[in-house]
């Protein structure tokens, strides 16, 4: 896998600026639609290419932002169209049910704040976009906040690649560590919410028995 990534970035460095920009846009879009795609790595590398003069940093940020926002809205539109039927375990077995339920609780509690923070929640981006669609959030406001989120995130990581130069892989290492921390925190949060719900149910049941 590491060799494949190395070959990919070597190939990307040989591209003309037009094709390199197109690659960044497609990867930024595809990351939201197919989460295993390493979109952040490509954006960081795009920043590195801007740092050595092959690309323009502003264009890298712009295309990464547009691609990320359009990818988010594509999955949002899917959830919006399918609605609650997405939660049918028999029809859509490939969906992460626990992740969708967790995202539904977040959106119910924090609303569009979750959309604004989605780019910073590694591992939950696609689930958030799908759940926002299922919840029928306003498309206009959703598009605005997912674009803002994409702009801030891609601006930060592409500039990091731009600033560190040949050490751009260090940024990727930090992003991986950040992703693991975020996933751990999300899992602990989900566990805490589950425990709270369980004890609340027990308390209500106990009160019902007393009556």
Coordinates of C-alpha atoms in Angstrom, one line a residue:
X1 CA 0.0 0.0 0.0
X2 CA 2.8 2.4 0.9
X3 CA 4.5 1.6 -2.4
X4 CA 1.2 2.4 -4.3
X5 CA 0.9 5.8 -2.6
X6 CA 4.6 6.5 -3.3
X7 CA 4.0 5.7 -7.0
X8 CA 0.8 7.7 -7.1
X9 CA 2.5 10.9 -5.8
X10 CA 5.5 10.4 -8.1
X11 CA 3.1 10.1 -11.0
X12 CA 1.2 13.2 -9.8
X13 CA 4.3 15.2 -9.7
X14 CA 4.9 14.5 -13.4
X15 CA 1.5 15.8 -14.4
X16 CA 0.9 19.2 -16.1
X17 CA -0.7 21.8 -13.8
X18 CA -4.1 21.3 -15.4
X19 CA -4.1 17.6 -14.8
X20 CA -2.7 17.9 -11.3
X21 CA -5.5 20.4 -10.4
X22 CA -8.1 18.0 -12.0
X23 CA -6.7 15.1 -9.9
X24 CA -6.9 17.2 -6.7
X25 CA -10.5 18.1 -7.5
X26 CA -11.6 14.6 -8.3
X27 CA -9.9 13.1 -5.2
X28 CA -11.4 15.8 -3.0
X29 CA -14.8 15.0 -4.4
X30 CA -14.4 11.3 -4.2
X31 CA -13.2 11.2 -0.6
X32 CA -16.7 12.2 0.5
X33 CA -18.4 9.7 -1.8
X34 CA -16.0 6.8 -1.2
X35 CA -14.3 7.4 2.3
X36 CA -11.3 5.1 1.8
X37 CA -10.0 7.6 -0.8
X38 CA -7.1 9.5 0.9
X39 CA -8.3 13.0 0.1
X40 CA -6.4 14.8 2.8
X41 CA -3.1 13.2 1.7
X42 CA -3.6 14.5 -1.8
X43 CA -4.5 18.0 -0.6
X44 CA -1.4 18.2 1.5
X45 CA 0.7 17.0 -1.4
X46 CA -1.0 19.7 -3.6
X47 CA 0.2 22.2 -1.0
X48 CA 3.7 20.8 -1.3
X49 CA 3.6 21.1 -5.1
X50 CA 2.5 24.7 -4.7
X51 CA 5.5 25.2 -2.4
X52 CA 7.9 24.1 -5.0
X53 CA 6.3 26.2 -7.7
X54 CA 4.5 23.6 -9.7
X55 CA 1.0 24.7 -8.6
X56 CA -0.7 27.7 -7.1
X57 CA -1.7 27.4 -3.5
X58 CA -4.9 29.4 -3.9
X59 CA -6.1 27.2 -6.8
X60 CA -5.3 24.1 -4.8
X61 CA -7.4 25.4 -1.9
X62 CA -10.2 26.5 -4.2
X63 CA -10.5 23.2 -6.0
X64 CA -10.2 21.1 -2.8
X65 CA -12.9 23.2 -1.2
X66 CA -15.3 22.9 -4.2
X67 CA -14.6 19.2 -4.6
X68 CA -15.1 18.5 -0.9
X69 CA -18.3 20.5 -0.8
X70 CA -19.8 19.0 -3.9
X71 CA -18.9 15.5 -2.6
X72 CA -20.6 16.2 0.7
X73 CA -23.7 17.5 -1.1
X74 CA -23.8 14.4 -3.4
X75 CA -24.1 12.1 -0.3
X76 CA -26.5 14.6 1.3
X77 CA -28.7 14.4 -1.8
X78 CA -28.7 10.6 -1.6
X79 CA -29.8 10.7 2.0
X80 CA -32.4 13.4 1.2
X81 CA -33.9 11.4 -1.6
X82 CA -33.9 8.0 0.2
X83 CA -35.0 9.4 3.6
X84 CA -35.5 7.1 6.5
X85 CA -35.5 4.0 4.1
X86 CA -31.7 4.2 4.3
X87 CA -32.0 2.8 7.8
X88 CA -33.7 -0.4 6.5
X89 CA -31.2 -3.0 7.6
X90 CA -32.4 -5.4 5.0
X91 CA -32.1 -3.1 2.0
X92 CA -28.9 -1.2 2.9
X93 CA -26.7 -3.6 4.9
X94 CA -23.5 -1.8 3.9
X95 CA -24.4 1.3 5.8
X96 CA -22.8 1.8 9.3
X97 CA -25.9 1.8 11.4
X98 CA -24.2 2.8 14.6
X99 CA -22.5 5.7 12.8
X100 CA -25.7 7.0 11.3
X101 CA -27.5 6.8 14.7
X102 CA -24.6 8.7 16.3
X103 CA -24.7 11.4 13.6
X104 CA -28.4 11.7 14.0
X105 CA -28.0 12.4 17.7
X106 CA -25.3 15.0 17.0
X107 CA -27.4 16.8 14.4
X108 CA -30.4 16.7 16.7
X109 CA -28.4 18.3 19.5
X110 CA -26.1 20.7 17.6
X111 CA -27.8 21.2 14.2
X112 CA -25.7 22.9 11.6
X113 CA -22.8 23.1 13.9
X114 CA -22.1 19.5 13.1
X115 CA -22.1 20.3 9.3
X116 CA -19.6 23.2 10.0
X117 CA -17.4 20.8 12.0
X118 CA -17.7 17.8 9.6
X119 CA -14.3 18.2 7.9
X120 CA -12.6 18.1 11.3
X121 CA -14.3 14.8 12.3
X122 CA -12.2 12.3 10.5
X123 CA -14.0 9.1 9.8
X124 CA -17.5 10.5 10.2
X125 CA -17.7 12.9 7.2
X126 CA -19.7 10.8 4.9
X127 CA -21.9 9.5 7.6
X128 CA -22.7 13.1 8.7
X129 CA -23.6 14.2 5.1
X130 CA -25.8 11.1 4.6
X131 CA -27.5 11.7 8.0
X132 CA -28.0 15.4 7.3
X133 CA -29.9 14.4 4.1
X134 CA -32.0 11.8 5.9
X135 CA -32.9 14.5 8.5
X136 CA -33.9 16.8 5.6
X137 CA -31.8 19.8 6.7
X138 CA -32.1 22.9 4.5
X139 CA -29.9 22.3 1.4
X140 CA -28.9 25.9 1.1
X141 CA -27.6 26.2 4.7
X142 CA -26.1 22.8 4.5
X143 CA -24.2 23.7 1.4
X144 CA -23.0 26.9 3.0
X145 CA -21.7 25.3 6.1
X146 CA -20.1 22.3 4.5
X147 CA -18.3 24.7 2.1
X148 CA -17.0 26.8 5.0
X149 CA -15.9 23.6 6.7
X150 CA -14.1 22.4 3.6
X151 CA -12.4 25.8 3.0
X152 CA -11.0 26.1 6.5
X153 CA -9.8 22.4 6.7
X154 CA -8.3 22.3 3.2
X155 CA -6.8 25.7 3.7
X156 CA -5.0 24.5 6.8
X157 CA -3.7 21.2 5.6
X158 CA -2.6 22.5 2.1
X159 CA -0.8 25.4 3.7
X160 CA 0.9 23.0 6.0
X161 CA 2.1 21.0 3.0
X162 CA 3.2 24.3 1.4
X163 CA 5.1 25.4 4.5
X164 CA 7.0 22.3 5.3
X165 CA 8.2 21.5 1.8
X166 CA 9.9 18.1 1.5
X167 CA 8.8 17.2 4.9
X168 CA 5.1 17.2 3.8
X169 CA 4.8 13.5 4.8
X170 CA 5.1 14.7 8.4
X171 CA 1.8 16.5 8.0
X172 CA 0.2 13.3 6.8
X173 CA 1.6 11.5 9.9
X174 CA 0.1 14.1 12.1
X175 CA -3.3 13.9 10.3
X176 CA -3.3 10.1 10.8
X177 CA -2.6 10.6 14.5
X178 CA -5.3 13.3 14.7
X179 CA -7.8 10.9 12.9
X180 CA -7.1 8.2 15.5
X181 CA -7.6 10.6 18.4
X182 CA -10.9 11.9 16.8
X183 CA -12.2 8.4 16.3
X184 CA -11.4 7.5 19.9
X185 CA -13.1 10.6 21.2
X186 CA -16.2 9.9 19.0
X187 CA -16.4 6.4 20.2
X188 CA -16.1 7.5 23.9
X189 CA -18.8 10.1 23.3
X190 CA -21.1 7.5 21.7
X191 CA -20.5 5.2 24.7
X192 CA -21.2 8.0 27.2
X193 CA -24.4 8.9 25.4
X194 CA -25.5 5.2 25.3
X195 CA -24.8 4.8 29.0
X196 CA -26.7 8.0 29.8
X197 CA -29.6 6.8 27.7
X198 CA -29.5 3.4 29.5
X199 CA -29.6 4.9 33.0
X200 CA -32.3 7.4 32.0
X201 CA -34.4 4.5 30.8
X202 CA -33.8 2.5 34.0
X203 CA -34.7 5.6 36.0
X204 CA -38.0 6.1 34.1
X205 CA -38.9 2.4 34.4
X206 CA -38.2 2.6 38.2
X207 CA -40.4 5.6 38.6
X208 CA -43.1 3.9 36.6
X209 CA -43.1 0.9 38.9
X210 CA -43.3 3.1 42.0
X211 CA -46.4 4.8 40.6

